[in-house]
């Protein structure tokens, strides 16, 4: 028996890194659950709160087509994005400023209020850029969506006020995840982001990496993390990152049953073109073709 125990101990020691560092924590990521309404994610959060305590649970939502959507549909900017990418971004930003958004579900405000009453932290992690913060906060507030229990972001990510520069984002990610994990997730550079009022704006970045960096910067310990997003790429990225997270991570792919817009797409596109011509004639913003 002693020989067997010694052999097993030797095998265990041989599996450790020669540097003495512990092997990285890995596990098989839980499957992504597809939902057509928010209720399963809300119920999962409440169940986790009963199990581990509400202060140990956080629910992180995407915004566009998860919390808010454009009920009018809006124009299709796909051709502009492909043909004139340098114009697309400012035109898209202008369009977002003009839009009035609505909640994806009629009882969504009550759903978030239920999490608040239960003592559960909520946050938003959006692929919008920090340059869209004011319009984002405007539409969230106008629709009654708030994150009152969201902790303030601190180190290692939020060490300065205002927009966080790309190099600071990457440095924080490397500190939290380590080089090997960033390589596994193909995270090679940062971009300007912002975190304030329970909303992280992180355009163009791996949401799994940004979720882990955010969690490490909130100054709170969570046992259960629930993530909800309508974009398949984002839920896949969070699922990939969750394989190296010690928390219980529940990932939901929210497939909103979007109502049919009141007018056809060609009519929306024509109206937008007429609006662009009027705006350019009256104000001549820099994104107009003639500017």
GROMACS .gro file of N, CA, C and O in nm, residues 4 76 85 89 96 173 209 222 267:
model
   36
    4UNK      N    1   0.220   0.189  -0.338
    4UNK     CA    2   0.117   0.244  -0.426
    4UNK      C    3   0.096   0.393  -0.399
    4UNK      O    4   0.088   0.474  -0.491
   76UNK      N    5  -3.112   5.006  -4.343
   76UNK     CA    6  -3.006   4.906  -4.360
   76UNK      C    7  -2.879   4.979  -4.405
   76UNK      O    8  -2.874   5.032  -4.516
   85UNK      N    9  -1.633   5.225  -4.522
   85UNK     CA   10  -1.623   5.199  -4.377
   85UNK      C   11  -1.586   5.320  -4.295
   85UNK      O   12  -1.625   5.331  -4.179
   89UNK      N   13  -1.908   5.448  -3.952
   89UNK     CA   14  -1.911   5.464  -3.806
   89UNK      C   15  -1.978   5.595  -3.764
   89UNK      O   16  -2.069   5.593  -3.679
   96UNK      N   17  -2.785   5.634  -3.415
   96UNK     CA   18  -2.812   5.590  -3.279
   96UNK      C   19  -2.855   5.708  -3.192
   96UNK      O   20  -2.938   5.694  -3.103
  173UNK      N   21  -0.610   4.293  -1.881
  173UNK     CA   22  -0.647   4.158  -1.925
  173UNK      C   23  -0.532   4.061  -1.902
  173UNK      O   24  -0.554   3.946  -1.858
  209UNK      N   25  -1.333   3.774  -2.241
  209UNK     CA   26  -1.218   3.836  -2.174
  209UNK      C   27  -1.264   3.957  -2.094
  209UNK      O   28  -1.226   3.975  -1.978
  222UNK      N   29  -1.804   3.686  -0.655
  222UNK     CA   30  -1.928   3.624  -0.701
  222UNK      C   31  -1.907   3.473  -0.720
  222UNK      O   32  -1.804   3.430  -0.771
  267UNK      N   33  -3.896   5.118  -4.771
  267UNK     CA   34  -3.952   5.246  -4.732
  267UNK      C   35  -3.865   5.311  -4.625
  267UNK      O   36  -3.837   5.432  -4.629
   0.00000   0.00000   0.00000
